[in-house]
Coordinates of C-alpha atoms in Angstrom, one line a residue:
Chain R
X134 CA 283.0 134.4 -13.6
X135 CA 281.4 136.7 -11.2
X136 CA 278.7 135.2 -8.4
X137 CA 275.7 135.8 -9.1
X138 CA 277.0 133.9 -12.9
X139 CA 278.2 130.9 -10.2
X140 CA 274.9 130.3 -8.1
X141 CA 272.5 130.8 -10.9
X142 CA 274.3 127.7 -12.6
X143 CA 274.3 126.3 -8.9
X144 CA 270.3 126.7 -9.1
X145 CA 269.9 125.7 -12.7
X146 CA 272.0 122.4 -12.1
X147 CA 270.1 121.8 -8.7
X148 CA 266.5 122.3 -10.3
X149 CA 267.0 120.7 -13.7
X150 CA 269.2 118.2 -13.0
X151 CA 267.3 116.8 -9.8
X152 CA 266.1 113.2 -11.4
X153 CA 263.5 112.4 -8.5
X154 CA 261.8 115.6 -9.2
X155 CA 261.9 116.0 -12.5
X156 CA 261.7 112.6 -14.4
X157 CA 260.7 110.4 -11.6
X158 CA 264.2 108.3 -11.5
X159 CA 264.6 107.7 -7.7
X160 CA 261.2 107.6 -6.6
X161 CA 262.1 104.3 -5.2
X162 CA 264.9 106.0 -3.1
X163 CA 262.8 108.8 -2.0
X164 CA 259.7 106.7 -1.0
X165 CA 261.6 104.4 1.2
X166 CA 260.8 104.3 5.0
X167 CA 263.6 106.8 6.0
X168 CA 262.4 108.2 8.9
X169 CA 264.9 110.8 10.4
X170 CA 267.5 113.0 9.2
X171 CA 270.5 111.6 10.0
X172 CA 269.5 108.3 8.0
X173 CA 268.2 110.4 5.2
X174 CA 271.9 112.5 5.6
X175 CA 273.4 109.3 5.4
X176 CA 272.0 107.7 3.1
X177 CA 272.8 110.4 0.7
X178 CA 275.8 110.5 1.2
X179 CA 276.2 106.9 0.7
X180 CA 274.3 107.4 -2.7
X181 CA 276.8 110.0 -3.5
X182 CA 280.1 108.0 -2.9
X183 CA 278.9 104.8 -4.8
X184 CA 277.5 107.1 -7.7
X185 CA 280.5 109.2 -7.9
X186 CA 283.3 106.4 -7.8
X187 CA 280.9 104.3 -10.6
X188 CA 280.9 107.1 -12.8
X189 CA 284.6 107.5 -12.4
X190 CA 285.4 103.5 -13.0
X191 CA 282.9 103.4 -15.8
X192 CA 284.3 106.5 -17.2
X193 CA 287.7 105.1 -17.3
X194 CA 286.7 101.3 -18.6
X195 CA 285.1 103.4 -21.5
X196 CA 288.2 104.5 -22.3
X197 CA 289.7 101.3 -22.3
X198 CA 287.0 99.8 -23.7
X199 CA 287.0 102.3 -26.7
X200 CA 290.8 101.8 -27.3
X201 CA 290.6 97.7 -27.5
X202 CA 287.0 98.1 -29.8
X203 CA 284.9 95.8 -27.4
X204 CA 282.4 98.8 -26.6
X205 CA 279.4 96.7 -27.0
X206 CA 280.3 95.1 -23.6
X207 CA 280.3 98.4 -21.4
X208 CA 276.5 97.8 -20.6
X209 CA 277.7 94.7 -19.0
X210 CA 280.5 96.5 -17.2
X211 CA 279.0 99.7 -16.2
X212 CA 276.3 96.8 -14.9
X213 CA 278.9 95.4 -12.8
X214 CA 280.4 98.1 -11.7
X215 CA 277.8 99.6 -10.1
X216 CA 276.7 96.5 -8.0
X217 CA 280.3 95.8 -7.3
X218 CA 280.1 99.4 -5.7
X219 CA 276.6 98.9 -3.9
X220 CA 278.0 95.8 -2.4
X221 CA 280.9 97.5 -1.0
X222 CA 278.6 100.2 0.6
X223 CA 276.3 97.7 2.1
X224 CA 279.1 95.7 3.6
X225 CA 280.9 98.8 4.8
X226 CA 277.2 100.1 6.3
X227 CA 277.0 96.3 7.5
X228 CA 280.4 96.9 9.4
X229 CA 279.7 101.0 10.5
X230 CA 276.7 100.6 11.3
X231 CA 274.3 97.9 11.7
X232 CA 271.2 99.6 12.8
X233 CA 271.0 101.9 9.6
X234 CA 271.5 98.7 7.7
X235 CA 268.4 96.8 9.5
X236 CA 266.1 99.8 8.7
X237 CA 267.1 100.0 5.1
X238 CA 267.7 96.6 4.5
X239 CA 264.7 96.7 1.0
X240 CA 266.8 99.7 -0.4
X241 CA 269.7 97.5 -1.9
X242 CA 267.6 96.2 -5.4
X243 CA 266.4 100.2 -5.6
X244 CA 269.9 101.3 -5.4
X245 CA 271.4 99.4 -7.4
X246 CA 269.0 99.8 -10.6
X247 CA 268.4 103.7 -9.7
X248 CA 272.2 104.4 -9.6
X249 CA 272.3 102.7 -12.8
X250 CA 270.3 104.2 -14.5
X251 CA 271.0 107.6 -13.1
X252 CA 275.0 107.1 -14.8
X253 CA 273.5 105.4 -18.1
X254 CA 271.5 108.7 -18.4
X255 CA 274.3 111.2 -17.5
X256 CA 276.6 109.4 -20.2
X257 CA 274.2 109.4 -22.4
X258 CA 273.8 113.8 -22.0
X259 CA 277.3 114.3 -21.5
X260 CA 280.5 114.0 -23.7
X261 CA 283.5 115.3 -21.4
X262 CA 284.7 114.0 -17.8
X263 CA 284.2 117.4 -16.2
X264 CA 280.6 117.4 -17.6
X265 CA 279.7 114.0 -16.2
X266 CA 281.5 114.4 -12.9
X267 CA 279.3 117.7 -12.3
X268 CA 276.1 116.3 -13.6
X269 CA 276.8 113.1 -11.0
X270 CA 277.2 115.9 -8.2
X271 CA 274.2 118.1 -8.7
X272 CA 271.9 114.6 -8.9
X273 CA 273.2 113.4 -6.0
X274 CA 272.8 117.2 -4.1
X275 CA 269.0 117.0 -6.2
X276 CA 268.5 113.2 -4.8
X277 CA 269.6 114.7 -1.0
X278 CA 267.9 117.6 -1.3
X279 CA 264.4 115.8 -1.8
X280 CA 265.1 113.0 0.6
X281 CA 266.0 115.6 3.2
X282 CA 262.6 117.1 3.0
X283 CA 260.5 114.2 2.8
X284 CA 262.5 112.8 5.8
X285 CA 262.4 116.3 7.7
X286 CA 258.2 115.9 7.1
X287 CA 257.8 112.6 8.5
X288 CA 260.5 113.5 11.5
X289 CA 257.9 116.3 12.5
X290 CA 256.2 116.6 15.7
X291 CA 252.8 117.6 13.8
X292 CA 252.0 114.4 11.9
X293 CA 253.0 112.2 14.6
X294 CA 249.4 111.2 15.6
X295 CA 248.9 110.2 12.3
X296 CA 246.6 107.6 11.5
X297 CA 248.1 103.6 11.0
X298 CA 246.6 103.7 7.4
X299 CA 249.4 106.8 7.0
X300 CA 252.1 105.2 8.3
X301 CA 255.2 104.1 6.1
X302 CA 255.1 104.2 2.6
X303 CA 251.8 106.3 1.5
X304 CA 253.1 109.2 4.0
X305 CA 256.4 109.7 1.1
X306 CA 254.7 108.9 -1.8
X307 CA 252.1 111.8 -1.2
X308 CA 255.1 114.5 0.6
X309 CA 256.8 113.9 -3.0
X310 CA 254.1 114.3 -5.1
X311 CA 253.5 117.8 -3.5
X312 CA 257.2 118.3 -4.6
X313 CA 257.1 117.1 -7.3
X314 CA 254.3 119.8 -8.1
X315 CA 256.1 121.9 -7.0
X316 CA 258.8 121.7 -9.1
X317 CA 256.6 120.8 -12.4
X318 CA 255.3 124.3 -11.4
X319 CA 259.2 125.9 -11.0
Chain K
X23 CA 246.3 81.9 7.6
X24 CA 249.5 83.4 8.5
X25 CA 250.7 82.3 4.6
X26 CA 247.9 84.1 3.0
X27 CA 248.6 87.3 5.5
X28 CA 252.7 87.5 4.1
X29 CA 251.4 87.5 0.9
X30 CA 249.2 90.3 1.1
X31 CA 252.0 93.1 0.1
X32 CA 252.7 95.0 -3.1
X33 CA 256.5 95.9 -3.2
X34 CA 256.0 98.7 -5.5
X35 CA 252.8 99.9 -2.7
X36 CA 254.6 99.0 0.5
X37 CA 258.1 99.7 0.4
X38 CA 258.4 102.2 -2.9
X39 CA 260.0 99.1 -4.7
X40 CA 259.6 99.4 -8.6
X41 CA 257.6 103.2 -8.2
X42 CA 259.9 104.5 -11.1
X43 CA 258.8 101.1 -13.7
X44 CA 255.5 101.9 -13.0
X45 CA 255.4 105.8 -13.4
X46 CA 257.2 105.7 -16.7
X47 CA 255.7 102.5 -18.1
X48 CA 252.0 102.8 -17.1
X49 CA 250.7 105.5 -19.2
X50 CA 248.4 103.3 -20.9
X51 CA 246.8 99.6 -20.3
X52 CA 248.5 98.2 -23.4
X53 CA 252.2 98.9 -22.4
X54 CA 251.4 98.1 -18.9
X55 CA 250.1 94.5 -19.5
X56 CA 253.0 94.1 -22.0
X57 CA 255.5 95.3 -19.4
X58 CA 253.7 93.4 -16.7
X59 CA 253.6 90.2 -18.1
X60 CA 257.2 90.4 -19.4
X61 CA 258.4 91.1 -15.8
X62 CA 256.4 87.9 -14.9
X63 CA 258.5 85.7 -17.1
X64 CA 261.5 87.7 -16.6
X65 CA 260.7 87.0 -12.5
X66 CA 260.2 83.2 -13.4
X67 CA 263.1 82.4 -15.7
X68 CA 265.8 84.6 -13.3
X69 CA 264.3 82.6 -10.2
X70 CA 265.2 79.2 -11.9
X71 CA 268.5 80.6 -12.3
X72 CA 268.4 81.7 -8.8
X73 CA 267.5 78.3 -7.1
X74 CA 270.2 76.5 -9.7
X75 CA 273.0 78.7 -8.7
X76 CA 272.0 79.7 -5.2
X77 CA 274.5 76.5 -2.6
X78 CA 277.2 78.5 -4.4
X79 CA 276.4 82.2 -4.4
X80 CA 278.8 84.0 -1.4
X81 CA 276.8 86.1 0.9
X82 CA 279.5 89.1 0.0
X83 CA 279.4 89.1 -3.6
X84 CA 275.5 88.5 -4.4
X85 CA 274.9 91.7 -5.7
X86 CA 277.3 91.4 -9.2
X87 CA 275.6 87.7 -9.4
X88 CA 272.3 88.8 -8.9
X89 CA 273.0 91.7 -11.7
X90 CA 274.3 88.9 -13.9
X91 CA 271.6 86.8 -13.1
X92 CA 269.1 89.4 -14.3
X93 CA 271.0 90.2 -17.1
X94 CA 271.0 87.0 -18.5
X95 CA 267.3 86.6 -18.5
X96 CA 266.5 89.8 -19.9
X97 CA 268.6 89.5 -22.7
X98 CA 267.0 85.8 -23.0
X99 CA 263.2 86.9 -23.0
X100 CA 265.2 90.1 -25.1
X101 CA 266.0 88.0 -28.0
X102 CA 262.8 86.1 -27.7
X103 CA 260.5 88.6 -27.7
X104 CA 262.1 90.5 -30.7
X105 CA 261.3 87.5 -33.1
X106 CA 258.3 87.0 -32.0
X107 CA 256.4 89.9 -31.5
X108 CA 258.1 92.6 -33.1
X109 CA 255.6 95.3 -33.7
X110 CA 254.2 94.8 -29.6
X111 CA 258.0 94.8 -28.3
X112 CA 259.2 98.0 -30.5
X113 CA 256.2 99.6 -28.8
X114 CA 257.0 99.2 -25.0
X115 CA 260.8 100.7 -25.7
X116 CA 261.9 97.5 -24.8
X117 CA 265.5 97.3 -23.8
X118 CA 265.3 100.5 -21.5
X119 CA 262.2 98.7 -19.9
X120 CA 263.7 95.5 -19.3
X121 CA 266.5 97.4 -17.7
X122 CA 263.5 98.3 -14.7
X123 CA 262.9 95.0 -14.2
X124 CA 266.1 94.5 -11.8
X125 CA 264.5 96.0 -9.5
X126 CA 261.5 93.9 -9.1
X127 CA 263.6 91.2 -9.5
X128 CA 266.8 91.8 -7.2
X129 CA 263.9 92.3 -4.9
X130 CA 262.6 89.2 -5.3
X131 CA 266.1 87.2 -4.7
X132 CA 266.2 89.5 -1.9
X133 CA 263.1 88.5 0.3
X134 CA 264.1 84.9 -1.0
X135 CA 267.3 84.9 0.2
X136 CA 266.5 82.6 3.4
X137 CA 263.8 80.4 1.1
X138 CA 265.5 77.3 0.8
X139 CA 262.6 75.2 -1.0
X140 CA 262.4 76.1 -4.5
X141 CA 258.7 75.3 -4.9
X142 CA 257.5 77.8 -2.3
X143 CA 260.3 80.1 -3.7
X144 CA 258.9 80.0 -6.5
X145 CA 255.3 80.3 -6.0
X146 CA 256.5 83.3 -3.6
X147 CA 258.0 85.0 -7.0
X148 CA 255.2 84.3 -8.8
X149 CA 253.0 85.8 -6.6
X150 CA 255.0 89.1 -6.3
X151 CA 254.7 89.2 -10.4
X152 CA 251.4 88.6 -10.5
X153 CA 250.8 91.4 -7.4
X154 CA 253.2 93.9 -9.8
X155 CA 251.5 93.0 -13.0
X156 CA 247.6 93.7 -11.2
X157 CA 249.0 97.3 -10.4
X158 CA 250.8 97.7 -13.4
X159 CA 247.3 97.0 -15.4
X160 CA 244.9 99.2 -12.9
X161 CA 247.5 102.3 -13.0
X162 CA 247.9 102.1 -16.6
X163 CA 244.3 101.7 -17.4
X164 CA 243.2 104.6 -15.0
X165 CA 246.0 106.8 -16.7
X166 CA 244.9 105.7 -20.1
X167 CA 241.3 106.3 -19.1
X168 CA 241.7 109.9 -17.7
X169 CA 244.1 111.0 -20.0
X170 CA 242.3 110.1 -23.3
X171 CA 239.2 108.8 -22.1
X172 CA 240.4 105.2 -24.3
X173 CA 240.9 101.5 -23.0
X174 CA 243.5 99.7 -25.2
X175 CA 243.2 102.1 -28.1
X176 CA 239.1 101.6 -28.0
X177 CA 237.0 104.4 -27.1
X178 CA 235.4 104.5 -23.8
X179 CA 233.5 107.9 -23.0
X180 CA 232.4 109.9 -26.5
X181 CA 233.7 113.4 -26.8
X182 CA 236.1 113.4 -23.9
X183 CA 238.4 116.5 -23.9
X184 CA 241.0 114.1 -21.5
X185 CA 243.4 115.5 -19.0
X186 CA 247.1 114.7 -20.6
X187 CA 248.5 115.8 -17.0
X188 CA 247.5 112.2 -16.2
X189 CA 250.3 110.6 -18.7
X190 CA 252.6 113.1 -17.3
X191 CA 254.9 111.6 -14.1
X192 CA 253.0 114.0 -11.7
X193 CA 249.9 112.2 -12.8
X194 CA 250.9 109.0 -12.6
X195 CA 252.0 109.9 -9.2
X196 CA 248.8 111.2 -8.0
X197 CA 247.1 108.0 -9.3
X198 CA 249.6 105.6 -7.9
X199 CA 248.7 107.6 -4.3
X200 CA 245.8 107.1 -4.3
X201 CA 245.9 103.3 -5.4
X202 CA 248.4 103.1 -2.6
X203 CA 245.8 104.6 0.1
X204 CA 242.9 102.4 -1.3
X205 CA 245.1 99.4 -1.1
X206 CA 246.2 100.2 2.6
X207 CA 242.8 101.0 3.6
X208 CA 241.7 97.6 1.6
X209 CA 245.0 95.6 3.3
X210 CA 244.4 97.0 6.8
X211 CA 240.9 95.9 6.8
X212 CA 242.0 92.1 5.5
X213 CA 244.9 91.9 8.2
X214 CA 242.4 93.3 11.0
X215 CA 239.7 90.7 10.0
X216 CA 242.4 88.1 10.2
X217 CA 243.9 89.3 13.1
X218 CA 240.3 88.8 14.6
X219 CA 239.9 85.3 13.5
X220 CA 243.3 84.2 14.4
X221 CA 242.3 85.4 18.1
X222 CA 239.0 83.5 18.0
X223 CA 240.5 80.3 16.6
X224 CA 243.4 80.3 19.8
X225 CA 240.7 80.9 22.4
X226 CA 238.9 78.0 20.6
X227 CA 242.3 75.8 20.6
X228 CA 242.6 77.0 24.2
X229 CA 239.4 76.1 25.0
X230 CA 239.7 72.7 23.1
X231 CA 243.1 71.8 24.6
X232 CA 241.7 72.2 28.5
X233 CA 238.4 69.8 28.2
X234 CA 240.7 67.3 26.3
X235 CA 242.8 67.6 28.9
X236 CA 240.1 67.1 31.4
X237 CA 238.2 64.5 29.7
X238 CA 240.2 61.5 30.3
X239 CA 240.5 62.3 34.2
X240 CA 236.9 62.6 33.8
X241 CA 236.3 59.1 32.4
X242 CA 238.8 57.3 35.0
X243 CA 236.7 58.9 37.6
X244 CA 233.8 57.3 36.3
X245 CA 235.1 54.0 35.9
X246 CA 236.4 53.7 39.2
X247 CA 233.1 54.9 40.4

């Protein structure tokens, strides 16, 4: 497979597969007060170890599921699964460090029902592991990508004599609907 | 005072809680107020559960709980619904919706974590539904209105073209901006005027609490006199 084969996939999967962008999912995410870099870095990455390790489990309990018949109850498990996940983050965050945790202390309920349904829809589009685990990946690379910008914005020198009335939330919501323009447009 | 100034927030406004329900959902007044007033009793019936279960529910292993918690209730109002109003429910694409609600309501357990007294819990959750639902129906009737120039399914303005963009997610974005800027324009004018009167009404206690002071000295004077 040559290169140019490679990083046209690695675009195609990083602009069609990017959920806050392109069908809204994560808007909650990207809209939270994250003010800096770092936290937006971090907090990717934290959204890409608990997604990554819930598709994997879930993955795997679907298999077991599938060979004892009782599929009806992977809703429930995939469910539980994924909060059992976002509780370990926030504990281990809690522990690491308790500073990030104070400023993002509202983003628990988001993550845990935008992570869910971020795996519910890439199980429902995808049929082998490989598929999944790489669909899981570019999301994740989508949701930092867009959190990195909207963070990088509001971490500018330029808007920092904003008005009060622009301060926390509205500053996001309108940085991602230029995006999300942006990529509509794309 | 201070009561009335905690309640003034929008989750979904303030801290991008419950953005995505609203985007997808609120494309039109009808499936808003559906989805609205089903999150209301899907709020009230999980916070009963809440309050029942909550001496027992360990700080380190809330989240699951609160997932169960929620589960249980919207499969409850789930069953419910589906008997009852069959031809409403099938149109709101129910079980996916439903599945939005956790966020509403994990954020609700959430901000009522330290709430010990279930009545002002309660009302507390209450409130944040009814807060929810108010946006759900302005968004969706706004959306509904520009994009087809209809109010639940009735037409509004004669021979309008319509702008679909507005059902799209973009739309709904734009919208939902600039609710969000006329509700912080509209909540930073109410927490200013408040902040005002909560400064006149100390200066007044001030003022109060130095002549009572005073006055009995006063008095003694005069009696001795």
């Amino acid at each position: 497979m040559s290169l140019s084969v490679l990083a046209s996939m690695f675009v195609a999967g990083l602009f069609s597969s990017n959920v806050i962008a392109s069908n809204g999912i994560g808007v909650d995410l990207a809209t939270n007060s994250l003010n800096t870099l770092k936290n937006a870095i971090y907090y990717s990455f934290i959204i890409f170890a608990i997604s990554m390790c819930s598709a994997v489990s879930i993955y795997l309990t679907s298999l077991v599921f599938t060979a004892l018949k009782i599929q009806n109850f992977l809703i429930v498990a995939g469910l539980l699964i994924v909060s059992m996940y976002v509780q370990m983050g926030e504990f281990l965050v809690k522990k690491l460090s308790p500073l990030f945790y104070t400023q993002t202390k509202y983003l628990v309920p988001s993550l845990v029902s935008t992570l869910f349904i971020v795996i519910v829809c890439a199980f429902a589009s995808t049929t082998s592991f490989l598929e999944l685990v790489t669909l899981v990946l570019f999301e994740c690379v989508g949701i930092l990508l867009v959190l990195v910008i909207i963070a990088g914005i509001r971490n500018s020198g330029s808007i920092d004599n904003k008005p009060a009335l622009l301060k926390g939330n509205l500053v996001s919501l309108i940085i991602l609907l230029f995006i999300m323009m942006a990529w509509t447009a794309f | 005072m201070k009561k009335i100034n905690e309640n003034v927030f929008n989750p979904a406004l303030m801290f991008g809680i419950g953005l995505f329900p609203l985007l997808i959902v609120a494309d039109n007044l009808k499936s808003a107020m559906l989805f609205g007033l089903l999150i209301l009793c899907t709020i009230a019936i999980c916070c009963f559960i809440y309050y029942a279960f909550k001496p027992i529910i360990l700080e380190n292993v809330r989240i699951p709980i609160y997932a169960l918690i929620i589960f249980a209730g919207v499969y409850f109002l789930d069953s419910v619904v589906s008997e009852l109003f069959i031809e409403s429910y099938s149109s709101v694409h129910a079980l996916v919706s439903y599945l939005f609600v956790a966020v509403i309501v994990m954020f609700m357990f959430e901000s009522s974590k330290k709430e010990e007294n279930f009545k002002v819990g309660f009302k507390n959750a209450i409130l944040l539904g009814i807060e929810y639902l108010i946006s759900l129906i302005i968004v969706g009737s706004v959306r509904e209105l520009l994009s087809f120039g209809t109010l639940w399914g009735k037409e509004i303005v004669v021979d309008y073209v319509g702008f679909p963009f507005f059902g799209g997610i973009v739309g709904g974005l734009l919208v939902i901006t600039i609710y969000a800027l006329v509700y912080n324009v509209l909540s930073y004018v109410i927490k200013r005027h408040f902040k005002v009167q909560e400064t006149l009404v100390t200066r007044y206690q001030k003022y109060l609490e130095e002549n009572v002071k005073f006055e009995p000295q006063e008095r003694e004077t005069e009696e001795e006199e």
